[in-house]
Amino acid sequence: MREFVYSRADTLKGLPPDATIIAGGTNLVDLMKHEVMTPGKLVDITGTGQDRVECDGDGLRIGTLVRNSDLAAHPDVRRDYPVLTRALLAGASGQLRNMATTGGNLMQRTRCPYFYDTRMACNKRSPGAGCAALGGITRNHAILGTSPHCIATHPSDMAVALLALDAEVEIVGPSPRRVPLAAFHRLPEDTPHLETVLQPGEAIAAVRLPAPVGGIQRYRKVRDRASFAFALVSIAAIAVMDAGRIGRIALAFGGVAHKPWRDRSVENLLIGEVPSPELFSRAADALLSEAEGKGANEFKIPLLRRTLTAVLHEVTEETP
């Protein structure tokens, strides 16, 4: 273990721009043990009080330190945002959910086995070093939004549900701001080491959810084993039916891109239409029009098609 300076903050304001934030530590501590990340200064924010779920107008404000287990069990979330509860309970293990925080979940590194192996080239660890995954073992890698510099996938289940719920991220720093979750994570392009829009000295204060929309809400996660496994593909779906037609629908996808993925053109194709296998097939065509496999992960393309079709049947046929 390399030496580092550790301090505790009592507020999220005025955090040192050269410090790395730690809360639950479920991802960062692992990376420090492997010396993938070697921060010289750690600031513990667990004493800043941002650990409550509060009413925010018609929606909710979820503090950055709210534990995943507590958020999944919160009565307002279970009642009004069940897709979020389902996604949280599909993630990691009970022990990790008891430690992992809302902000930390969003800030966990987009990664793959080559990122963890410091003997391998990785543009996320060392910009310009190359990507060992390209031409390597790619079974769990991305099929959408990739670049020649990185094909890793974002691991969060929670973020996929929040994306479908149109969440916003409340950021504190020199210039406090709110960012739609859809714009918070970055695609790799030629800077895969830059994973979010956070700037030095900024931190996540909370996640804000808009008023609940009701409807049928589902989270489907396809993985290699029943627990403690990242998604091969996952889908968060919210559908509101109107006289036999799809009045409203939101679809977000995990396990397939460098960030939680949402394609509004797919939703627009579905809105106002009568559900049918033909319609769902067209939606899958639109979603996968630019999908690209890299050898061992090519199976994700038909898997995502089948999973999307099954989820669309489920959310458009049930009655709330």
Coordinates of N, CA, C and O in Angstrom, one line a residue, residues 27-207:
N27 N -15.6 0.4 -4.2 CA -14.8 0.3 -5.5 C -13.4 0.9 -5.3 O -12.4 0.2 -5.7
L28 N -13.3 2.0 -4.7 CA -12.0 2.7 -4.6 C -11.0 1.9 -3.8 O -9.8 1.8 -4.1
V29 N -11.4 1.3 -2.7 CA -10.4 0.5 -1.8 C -9.9 -0.6 -2.6 O -8.7 -0.9 -2.6
D30 N -10.7 -1.3 -3.4 CA -10.2 -2.4 -4.2 C -9.2 -1.9 -5.2 O -8.1 -2.5 -5.4
L31 N -9.4 -0.8 -5.8 CA -8.5 -0.2 -6.8 C -7.2 0.2 -6.2 O -6.1 0.1 -6.8
M32 N -7.3 0.7 -5.0 CA -6.1 1.1 -4.3 C -5.2 -0.1 -3.9 O -4.0 -0.1 -4.0
K33 N -5.9 -1.2 -3.5 CA -5.2 -2.4 -3.2 C -4.4 -3.0 -4.4 O -3.3 -3.5 -4.2
H34 N -5.0 -2.9 -5.5 CA -4.4 -3.4 -6.8 C -3.4 -2.3 -7.3 O -2.8 -2.6 -8.4
E35 N -3.3 -1.2 -6.7 CA -2.5 0.0 -7.2 C -2.9 0.4 -8.6 O -2.1 0.9 -9.4
V36 N -4.2 0.2 -8.9 CA -4.7 0.8 -10.1 C -5.0 2.3 -9.9 O -4.7 3.1 -10.8
M37 N -5.4 2.6 -8.8 CA -5.5 4.0 -8.4 C -4.6 4.2 -7.2 O -4.7 3.4 -6.2
T38 N -3.8 5.3 -7.2 CA -2.9 5.6 -6.1 C -3.0 7.0 -5.7 O -2.1 7.8 -5.8
P39 N -4.2 7.4 -5.1 CA -4.4 8.8 -4.7 C -3.4 9.2 -3.6 O -3.1 8.4 -2.7
G40 N -2.9 10.4 -3.7 CA -2.0 10.9 -2.6 C -2.8 11.5 -1.4 O -2.3 11.7 -0.4
K41 N -4.1 11.9 -1.7 CA -4.9 12.5 -0.7 C -6.3 12.0 -0.7 O -7.0 12.1 -1.8
L42 N -6.8 11.5 0.4 CA -8.2 11.0 0.5 C -9.0 11.9 1.4 O -8.5 12.2 2.5
V43 N -10.2 12.2 1.0 CA -11.1 13.0 1.9 C -12.3 12.2 2.1 O -13.0 11.8 1.1
D44 N -12.6 11.8 3.3 CA -13.7 11.0 3.7 C -14.9 12.0 3.9 O -14.9 12.9 4.7
I45 N -16.0 11.8 3.2 CA -17.2 12.7 3.2 C -18.3 12.1 4.0 O -19.4 12.6 4.0
T46 N -18.1 11.0 4.7 CA -19.2 10.3 5.4 C -19.8 11.1 6.6 O -20.9 10.8 7.1
G47 N -19.1 12.2 7.0 CA -19.6 13.0 8.1 C -20.2 14.3 7.6 O -20.5 15.2 8.4
T48 N -20.6 14.4 6.3 CA -21.2 15.6 5.8 C -22.7 15.7 5.9 O -23.3 16.7 5.5
G49 N -23.3 14.6 6.4 CA -24.8 14.6 6.6 C -25.7 14.4 5.4 O -26.9 14.6 5.5
Q50 N -25.1 14.1 4.3 CA -25.9 13.9 3.1 C -26.4 12.5 3.0 O -26.2 11.8 2.0
D51 N -27.2 12.0 4.0 CA -27.6 10.6 4.0 C -29.1 10.5 4.2 O -29.6 9.5 4.8
R52 N -29.8 11.4 3.7 CA -31.3 11.3 3.8 C -32.0 11.3 2.5 O -31.5 11.9 1.5
V53 N -33.2 10.7 2.4 CA -34.1 10.8 1.3 C -35.2 11.7 1.7 O -35.9 11.5 2.7
E54 N -35.4 12.8 1.0 CA -36.3 13.8 1.3 C -37.3 14.2 0.2 O -36.9 14.0 -1.0
C55 N -38.5 14.6 0.5 CA -39.4 15.1 -0.5 C -38.8 16.4 -1.1 O -38.3 17.2 -0.4
D56 N -38.9 16.5 -2.4 CA -38.4 17.6 -3.2 C -39.5 18.0 -4.2 O -39.5 17.6 -5.3
G57 N -40.4 18.9 -3.7 CA -41.5 19.2 -4.5 C -42.4 18.0 -4.7 O -42.8 17.3 -3.7
D58 N -42.6 17.6 -5.9 CA -43.4 16.4 -6.2 C -42.5 15.1 -6.3 O -43.0 14.0 -6.5
G59 N -41.1 15.3 -6.2 CA -40.2 14.2 -6.4 C -39.4 13.9 -5.1 O -39.9 14.2 -4.0
L60 N -38.2 13.4 -5.3 CA -37.4 13.1 -4.2 C -36.0 13.6 -4.3 O -35.5 13.7 -5.5
R61 N -35.3 14.0 -3.2 CA -33.9 14.3 -3.2 C -33.2 13.2 -2.4 O -33.5 13.0 -1.2
I62 N -32.3 12.5 -3.1 CA -31.6 11.4 -2.5 C -30.2 11.8 -2.2 O -29.4 12.1 -3.1
G63 N -29.8 11.9 -0.9 CA -28.5 12.4 -0.6 C -27.4 11.5 -1.1 O -27.6 10.3 -1.2
T64 N -26.2 12.0 -1.3 CA -25.2 11.3 -1.9 C -24.7 10.1 -1.1 O -24.2 9.1 -1.6
L65 N -24.9 10.2 0.3 CA -24.5 9.2 1.2 C -25.5 8.2 1.6 O -25.3 7.3 2.4
V66 N -26.7 8.2 1.0 CA -27.7 7.2 1.2 C -27.2 5.9 0.8 O -26.8 5.7 -0.4
R67 N -27.3 4.9 1.6 CA -26.8 3.5 1.3 C -27.7 2.9 0.3 O -28.9 3.1 0.4
N68 N -27.2 2.0 -0.5 CA -28.0 1.3 -1.5 C -29.1 0.5 -0.9 O -30.2 0.5 -1.3
S69 N -28.8 -0.2 0.2 CA -29.8 -1.0 0.9 C -30.9 -0.1 1.5 O -32.1 -0.5 1.3
D70 N -30.6 1.0 2.1 CA -31.6 1.9 2.6 C -32.4 2.5 1.5 O -33.7 2.7 1.7
L71 N -31.8 2.9 0.4 CA -32.6 3.4 -0.7 C -33.6 2.4 -1.3 O -34.7 2.7 -1.6
A72 N -33.1 1.2 -1.5 CA -34.0 0.1 -2.0 C -35.2 -0.1 -1.1 O -36.3 -0.4 -1.6
A73 N -35.0 0.0 0.2 CA -36.1 -0.3 1.2 C -36.9 0.9 1.5 O -38.0 0.8 2.2
H74 N -36.6 2.1 1.0 CA -37.3 3.3 1.4 C -38.8 3.2 0.9 O -39.0 2.9 -0.3
P75 N -39.7 3.5 1.7 CA -41.1 3.3 1.3 C -41.6 4.1 0.1 O -42.3 3.7 -0.7
D76 N -41.1 5.4 0.0 CA -41.4 6.2 -1.1 C -40.8 5.6 -2.4 O -41.5 5.7 -3.5
V77 N -39.6 5.1 -2.3 CA -39.0 4.5 -3.5 C -39.7 3.2 -3.9 O -40.0 3.0 -5.1
R78 N -40.0 2.4 -3.0 CA -40.7 1.2 -3.3 C -42.1 1.4 -3.9 O -42.5 0.7 -4.8
R79 N -42.8 2.5 -3.4 CA -44.1 2.7 -3.9 C -44.1 3.4 -5.2 O -44.9 3.1 -6.2
D80 N -43.3 4.5 -5.4 CA -43.4 5.4 -6.5 C -42.3 5.1 -7.6 O -42.5 5.5 -8.8
Y81 N -41.2 4.5 -7.2 CA -40.1 4.3 -8.2 C -39.6 2.8 -8.1 O -38.5 2.6 -7.8
P82 N -40.5 1.9 -8.3 CA -40.2 0.5 -8.0 C -39.0 0.0 -9.0 O -38.3 -0.9 -8.6
V83 N -38.9 0.6 -10.1 CA -37.8 0.2 -11.0 C -36.4 0.4 -10.3 O -35.5 -0.3 -10.5
L84 N -36.3 1.5 -9.5 CA -35.1 1.7 -8.8 C -34.8 0.7 -7.7 O -33.7 0.2 -7.6
T85 N -35.9 0.3 -6.9 CA -35.7 -0.7 -5.9 C -35.3 -2.0 -6.6 O -34.3 -2.7 -6.1
R86 N -35.9 -2.4 -7.7 CA -35.5 -3.6 -8.4 C -34.1 -3.6 -8.9 O -33.4 -4.6 -8.8
A87 N -33.7 -2.5 -9.4 CA -32.3 -2.4 -9.9 C -31.3 -2.4 -8.8 O -30.2 -3.1 -8.9
L88 N -31.6 -1.8 -7.7 CA -30.6 -1.8 -6.5 C -30.5 -3.2 -6.0 O -29.4 -3.6 -5.7
L89 N -31.6 -3.9 -5.9 CA -31.5 -5.3 -5.3 C -30.9 -6.3 -6.3 O -30.5 -7.3 -5.8
A90 N -30.8 -5.9 -7.5 CA -30.1 -6.7 -8.5 C -28.6 -6.5 -8.5 O -27.9 -7.3 -9.1
G91 N -28.1 -5.5 -7.8 CA -26.7 -5.1 -7.8 C -25.9 -5.7 -6.7 O -26.4 -5.9 -5.6
A92 N -24.7 -6.1 -7.1 CA -23.7 -6.5 -6.1 C -24.2 -7.6 -5.1 O -24.8 -8.6 -5.6
S93 N -23.9 -7.4 -3.8 CA -24.4 -8.4 -2.8 C -24.9 -7.6 -1.6 O -24.8 -6.4 -1.6
G94 N -25.6 -8.3 -0.7 CA -26.2 -7.6 0.4 C -25.1 -6.8 1.2 O -25.4 -5.7 1.7
Q95 N -23.9 -7.4 1.4 CA -22.9 -6.8 2.2 C -22.4 -5.5 1.5 O -22.2 -4.5 2.1
L96 N -22.3 -5.5 0.2 CA -21.8 -4.3 -0.5 C -22.9 -3.3 -0.6 O -22.6 -2.1 -0.4
R97 N -24.2 -3.7 -0.7 CA -25.2 -2.7 -0.7 C -25.4 -2.0 0.6 O -25.8 -0.8 0.7
N98 N -25.0 -2.7 1.7 CA -25.0 -2.0 3.0 C -23.9 -0.9 3.1 O -24.0 -0.1 4.0
M99 N -22.9 -1.0 2.3 CA -21.8 0.0 2.4 C -21.9 1.0 1.2 O -21.6 2.2 1.4
A100 N -22.3 0.6 0.1 CA -22.2 1.4 -1.1 C -23.2 2.6 -1.0 O -24.3 2.4 -0.5
T101 N -22.8 3.8 -1.5 CA -23.6 5.0 -1.4 C -24.1 5.4 -2.8 O -23.7 4.9 -3.8
T102 N -25.1 6.2 -2.8 CA -25.7 6.7 -4.0 C -24.7 7.4 -4.9 O -24.5 7.1 -6.1
G103 N -24.0 8.4 -4.3 CA -23.0 9.1 -5.1 C -21.8 8.2 -5.6 O -21.3 8.3 -6.7
G104 N -21.4 7.3 -4.7 CA -20.3 6.4 -5.0 C -20.7 5.4 -6.1 O -19.9 5.1 -6.9
N105 N -22.0 5.0 -6.1 CA -22.4 4.1 -7.2 C -22.3 4.8 -8.5 O -21.8 4.2 -9.5
L106 N -22.6 6.0 -8.6 CA -22.5 6.8 -9.9 C -21.1 7.0 -10.2 O -20.8 7.1 -11.4
M107 N -20.2 7.1 -9.2 CA -18.8 7.4 -9.5 C -17.9 6.2 -9.6 O -16.7 6.4 -9.9
Q108 N -18.5 5.0 -9.5 CA -17.6 3.8 -9.6 C -17.0 3.8 -11.0 O -17.6 4.3 -12.0
R109 N -15.8 3.3 -11.1 CA -15.1 3.3 -12.4 C -15.7 2.4 -13.4 O -16.1 1.3 -13.2
T110 N -15.8 2.9 -14.7 CA -16.2 2.1 -15.8 C -14.9 1.2 -16.1 O -13.8 1.8 -16.3
R111 N -15.1 -0.1 -16.1 CA -13.9 -0.9 -16.0 C -14.0 -2.3 -16.7 O -15.1 -2.7 -17.0
C112 N -12.9 -2.9 -16.9 CA -12.9 -4.3 -17.4 C -11.6 -5.0 -16.8 O -10.8 -4.3 -16.1
P113 N -11.5 -6.3 -17.0 CA -10.3 -7.0 -16.4 C -9.0 -6.4 -16.8 O -8.0 -6.4 -16.0
Y114 N -8.9 -5.8 -17.9 CA -7.6 -5.3 -18.4 C -7.3 -4.0 -17.6 O -6.1 -3.6 -17.4
F115 N -8.3 -3.3 -17.2 CA -8.1 -2.1 -16.3 C -7.5 -2.5 -15.0 O -6.7 -1.8 -14.5
Y116 N -7.9 -3.6 -14.5 CA -7.4 -4.0 -13.2 C -6.0 -4.6 -13.2 O -5.3 -4.6 -12.2
D117 N -5.6 -5.1 -14.4 CA -4.3 -5.7 -14.6 C -3.3 -4.7 -15.0 O -3.2 -4.3 -16.2
T118 N -2.4 -4.3 -14.1 CA -1.5 -3.2 -14.4 C -0.4 -3.6 -15.3 O 0.4 -2.7 -15.8
R119 N -0.3 -4.9 -15.7 CA 0.6 -5.3 -16.7 C 0.1 -5.1 -18.1 O 0.9 -5.2 -19.1
M120 N -1.2 -4.8 -18.2 CA -1.8 -4.7 -19.5 C -2.0 -3.2 -19.9 O -2.2 -2.3 -19.0
A121 N -2.0 -2.9 -21.2 CA -2.2 -1.6 -21.7 C -3.7 -1.2 -21.4 O -4.6 -2.0 -21.7
C122 N -3.8 0.0 -20.9 CA -5.2 0.5 -20.7 C -5.2 2.0 -20.7 O -4.5 2.7 -20.0
N123 N -6.0 2.6 -21.7 CA -6.1 4.0 -21.8 C -6.7 4.7 -20.6 O -6.6 5.9 -20.4
K124 N -7.5 3.9 -19.9 CA -8.2 4.5 -18.7 C -7.2 4.7 -17.6 O -7.2 5.7 -16.8
R125 N -6.2 3.8 -17.4 CA -5.2 3.9 -16.4 C -4.1 4.9 -16.8 O -3.7 5.8 -16.1
S126 N -3.7 4.7 -18.1 CA -2.6 5.5 -18.6 C -2.9 6.0 -20.0 O -2.8 5.3 -21.0
P127 N -3.5 7.2 -20.1 CA -3.9 7.7 -21.4 C -2.8 7.6 -22.5 O -1.7 8.0 -22.2
G128 N -3.2 7.0 -23.6 CA -2.3 6.9 -24.7 C -1.5 5.5 -24.7 O -0.8 5.2 -25.6
A129 N -1.8 4.7 -23.7 CA -1.1 3.4 -23.6 C -1.6 2.4 -24.5 O -0.9 1.4 -24.8
G130 N -2.9 2.6 -25.0 CA -3.5 1.5 -25.8 C -4.6 0.8 -25.0 O -4.7 1.0 -23.8
C131 N -5.3 -0.1 -25.7 CA -6.4 -0.8 -25.1 C -6.2 -2.3 -25.4 O -6.3 -2.8 -26.5
A132 N -5.7 -3.1 -24.3 CA -5.5 -4.5 -24.5 C -6.7 -5.3 -24.7 O -6.6 -6.4 -25.2
A133 N -7.9 -4.7 -24.4 CA -9.1 -5.5 -24.6 C -9.4 -5.7 -26.1 O -10.0 -6.7 -26.5
L134 N -9.0 -4.7 -26.9 CA -9.2 -4.8 -28.4 C -8.2 -5.9 -28.8 O -7.0 -5.8 -28.7
G135 N -8.8 -7.0 -29.3 CA -8.0 -8.1 -29.7 C -7.8 -9.1 -28.6 O -7.2 -10.2 -28.8
G136 N -8.4 -8.8 -27.4 CA -8.3 -9.7 -26.3 C -9.6 -10.4 -26.0 O -10.4 -10.6 -26.9
I137 N -9.8 -10.8 -24.7 CA -11.1 -11.4 -24.3 C -12.1 -10.4 -24.1 O -12.0 -9.5 -23.2
T138 N -13.2 -10.4 -24.9 CA -14.2 -9.3 -24.9 C -15.6 -9.7 -24.5 O -16.5 -8.9 -24.7
R139 N -15.8 -10.8 -23.8 CA -17.1 -11.3 -23.6 C -18.0 -10.3 -22.9 O -19.2 -10.2 -23.1
N140 N -17.5 -9.6 -21.9 CA -18.3 -8.7 -21.1 C -18.2 -7.2 -21.6 O -18.7 -6.3 -20.9
H141 N -17.7 -7.0 -22.8 CA -17.4 -5.6 -23.2 C -18.6 -5.0 -24.0 O -19.6 -5.7 -24.2
A142 N -18.4 -3.7 -24.3 CA -19.5 -2.9 -24.8 C -19.7 -3.2 -26.3 O -18.8 -3.6 -27.1
I143 N -21.0 -3.0 -26.7 CA -21.4 -3.1 -28.1 C -21.9 -1.8 -28.7 O -22.2 -1.7 -29.9
L144 N -22.1 -0.8 -27.8 CA -22.7 0.5 -28.2 C -21.8 1.6 -27.7 O -21.3 1.5 -26.5
G145 N -21.6 2.7 -28.5 CA -20.9 3.8 -28.0 C -19.4 3.6 -27.7 O -18.8 4.4 -27.0
T146 N -18.8 2.6 -28.3 CA -17.4 2.4 -28.1 C -16.5 3.3 -28.9 O -17.0 4.1 -29.8
S147 N -15.2 3.2 -28.7 CA -14.3 4.0 -29.5 C -13.0 3.1 -29.6 O -12.9 2.1 -28.9
P148 N -12.1 3.5 -30.5 CA -10.9 2.7 -30.7 C -10.0 2.7 -29.4 O -9.0 2.0 -29.3
H149 N -10.4 3.6 -28.4 CA -9.6 3.7 -27.2 C -10.1 3.0 -26.0 O -9.4 2.8 -25.0
C150 N -11.4 2.5 -26.1 CA -11.9 1.8 -24.9 C -13.3 1.1 -25.3 O -14.1 1.8 -25.9
I151 N -13.4 -0.1 -24.8 CA -14.7 -0.8 -25.0 C -15.2 -1.4 -23.7 O -16.0 -2.3 -23.6
A152 N -14.8 -0.7 -22.6 CA -15.3 -1.2 -21.2 C -16.8 -0.8 -21.1 O -17.3 0.1 -21.7
T153 N -17.4 -1.5 -20.1 CA -18.8 -1.2 -19.8 C -19.0 -0.6 -18.4 O -18.3 -0.9 -17.5
H154 N -20.0 0.3 -18.3 CA -20.3 0.8 -17.0 C -21.1 -0.2 -16.2 O -22.0 -0.9 -16.7
P155 N -20.7 -0.5 -14.9 CA -21.2 -1.6 -14.1 C -22.5 -1.4 -13.3 O -23.1 -2.3 -12.8
S156 N -22.9 -0.1 -13.2 CA -24.0 0.2 -12.3 C -25.4 -0.3 -12.8 O -25.7 -0.2 -13.9
D157 N -26.1 -0.9 -11.8 CA -27.5 -1.2 -12.1 C -28.4 0.0 -11.7 O -29.3 0.4 -12.4
M158 N -28.0 0.6 -10.5 CA -28.8 1.8 -10.0 C -28.9 2.9 -11.1 O -29.9 3.5 -11.3
A159 N -27.7 3.2 -11.7 CA -27.7 4.3 -12.7 C -28.6 4.0 -13.9 O -29.1 5.0 -14.5
V160 N -28.8 2.8 -14.3 CA -29.6 2.5 -15.4 C -31.1 2.8 -15.0 O -31.8 3.4 -15.8
A161 N -31.5 2.5 -13.8 CA -32.9 2.8 -13.4 C -33.0 4.3 -13.3 O -34.1 4.9 -13.7
L162 N -32.0 5.0 -12.7 CA -32.1 6.4 -12.6 C -32.2 7.1 -13.9 O -32.9 8.2 -14.1
L163 N -31.5 6.6 -14.9 CA -31.6 7.2 -16.3 C -33.0 7.1 -16.8 O -33.5 8.0 -17.4
A164 N -33.6 5.9 -16.6 CA -35.0 5.7 -17.1 C -36.0 6.7 -16.4 O -37.0 7.1 -16.9
L165 N -35.6 7.0 -15.1 CA -36.5 7.9 -14.3 C -36.2 9.4 -14.6 O -36.8 10.2 -13.9
D166 N -35.3 9.7 -15.5 CA -35.0 11.1 -15.8 C -34.4 11.8 -14.6 O -34.7 13.0 -14.3
A167 N -33.5 11.2 -13.8 CA -32.9 11.8 -12.7 C -31.9 12.9 -13.0 O -31.4 12.9 -14.2
E168 N -31.7 13.8 -12.1 CA -30.7 14.8 -12.2 C -29.7 14.6 -11.1 O -30.0 14.2 -10.0
V169 N -28.4 15.0 -11.4 CA -27.4 15.0 -10.4 C -27.1 16.4 -9.9 O -26.8 17.3 -10.7
E170 N -27.2 16.5 -8.6 CA -26.9 17.8 -7.9 C -25.4 17.9 -7.6 O -24.9 17.0 -6.8
I171 N -24.7 18.8 -8.1 CA -23.3 18.9 -7.9 C -22.9 20.2 -7.1 O -23.4 21.3 -7.4
V172 N -22.0 20.0 -6.1 CA -21.5 21.2 -5.4 C -20.1 21.4 -5.8 O -19.4 20.5 -6.2
G173 N -19.6 22.6 -5.6 CA -18.3 23.0 -6.0 C -18.2 24.5 -6.2 O -19.1 25.2 -5.7
P174 N -17.2 25.0 -6.9 CA -17.1 26.4 -7.1 C -18.3 27.0 -7.7 O -18.6 28.2 -7.4
S175 N -19.0 26.3 -8.6 CA -20.2 26.7 -9.2 C -21.2 25.6 -9.2 O -21.3 24.8 -10.1
P176 N -22.1 25.6 -8.1 CA -23.1 24.6 -8.0 C -24.0 24.5 -9.2 O -24.3 25.5 -9.8
R177 N -24.3 23.2 -9.5 CA -25.1 23.1 -10.8 C -25.9 21.7 -10.7 O -25.6 20.9 -9.8
R178 N -26.9 21.6 -11.6 CA -27.6 20.3 -11.7 C -27.3 19.8 -13.2 O -27.3 20.6 -14.1
V179 N -27.1 18.5 -13.3 CA -26.8 17.9 -14.6 C -27.8 16.7 -14.8 O -27.9 15.9 -13.9
P180 N -28.5 16.7 -15.9 CA -29.3 15.4 -16.1 C -28.3 14.2 -16.1 O -27.2 14.3 -16.6
L181 N -28.8 13.1 -15.5 CA -28.0 11.9 -15.4 C -27.5 11.5 -16.8 O -26.4 11.0 -17.0
A182 N -28.4 11.7 -17.8 CA -28.0 11.4 -19.2 C -26.8 12.0 -19.7 O -26.1 11.5 -20.6
A183 N -26.4 13.2 -19.1 CA -25.2 13.9 -19.5 C -24.1 13.8 -18.5 O -23.0 14.4 -18.7
F184 N -24.3 13.1 -17.4 CA -23.3 13.1 -16.3 C -22.1 12.2 -16.7 O -21.0 12.5 -16.5
H185 N -22.4 11.0 -17.2 CA -21.3 10.1 -17.7 C -20.9 10.4 -19.1 O -21.8 10.7 -19.9
R186 N -19.7 10.1 -19.4 CA -19.1 10.4 -20.7 C -18.9 9.1 -21.5 O -18.6 8.1 -20.9
L187 N -19.0 9.3 -22.8 CA -18.5 8.2 -23.7 C -17.0 8.2 -23.8 O -16.4 9.3 -23.6
P188 N -16.4 7.1 -24.2 CA -14.9 7.1 -24.2 C -14.2 8.0 -25.2 O -13.3 8.7 -24.8
E189 N -14.7 8.0 -26.4 CA -14.1 8.8 -27.5 C -12.6 8.6 -27.4 O -12.1 7.5 -27.3
D190 N -11.8 9.7 -27.3 CA -10.3 9.6 -27.2 C -9.8 9.9 -25.8 O -8.6 10.1 -25.6
T191 N -10.8 10.1 -24.8 CA -10.4 10.4 -23.4 C -11.1 9.4 -22.5 O -11.9 9.9 -21.6
P192 N -11.0 8.1 -22.6 CA -11.7 7.2 -21.7 C -11.4 7.3 -20.2 O -12.2 6.8 -19.4
H193 N -10.3 8.0 -19.9 CA -10.0 8.2 -18.5 C -10.8 9.3 -17.8 O -10.9 9.4 -16.6
L194 N -11.6 10.1 -18.6 CA -12.5 11.0 -18.1 C -13.9 10.4 -18.2 O -14.5 10.4 -19.3
E195 N -14.4 10.0 -17.1 CA -15.7 9.2 -17.1 C -16.9 10.0 -16.8 O -18.0 9.6 -17.1
T196 N -16.8 11.1 -16.1 CA -17.9 12.0 -15.8 C -17.6 13.4 -16.1 O -16.5 13.8 -16.4
V197 N -18.6 14.3 -15.9 CA -18.4 15.7 -16.1 C -17.9 16.4 -14.9 O -17.8 17.7 -14.9
L198 N -17.7 15.7 -13.8 CA -17.2 16.4 -12.6 C -15.9 17.0 -12.8 O -15.0 16.4 -13.5
Q199 N -15.7 18.2 -12.3 CA -14.4 18.9 -12.4 C -13.7 18.9 -11.0 O -14.3 18.6 -10.0
P200 N -12.4 19.2 -11.0 CA -11.7 19.2 -9.7 C -12.4 20.1 -8.7 O -12.8 21.2 -9.0
G201 N -12.5 19.6 -7.5 CA -13.2 20.4 -6.4 C -14.7 20.2 -6.4 O -15.4 20.8 -5.5
E202 N -15.3 19.5 -7.3 CA -16.7 19.2 -7.3 C -17.0 17.8 -6.7 O -16.2 17.0 -6.7
A203 N -18.2 17.7 -6.2 CA -18.7 16.4 -5.7 C -20.2 16.3 -5.9 O -20.9 17.3 -6.1
I204 N -20.7 15.1 -5.9 CA -22.1 14.9 -6.0 C -22.7 15.1 -4.6 O -22.3 14.5 -3.6
A205 N -23.7 16.0 -4.5 CA -24.4 16.2 -3.3 C -25.7 15.4 -3.1 O -26.0 14.9 -2.1
A206 N -26.3 15.1 -4.3 CA -27.6 14.4 -4.2 C -28.0 14.0 -5.7 O -27.5 14.5 -6.6
V207 N -29.0 13.1 -5.7 CA -29.7 12.8 -7.0 C -31.1 13.2 -6.8 O -31.7 12.9 -5.7

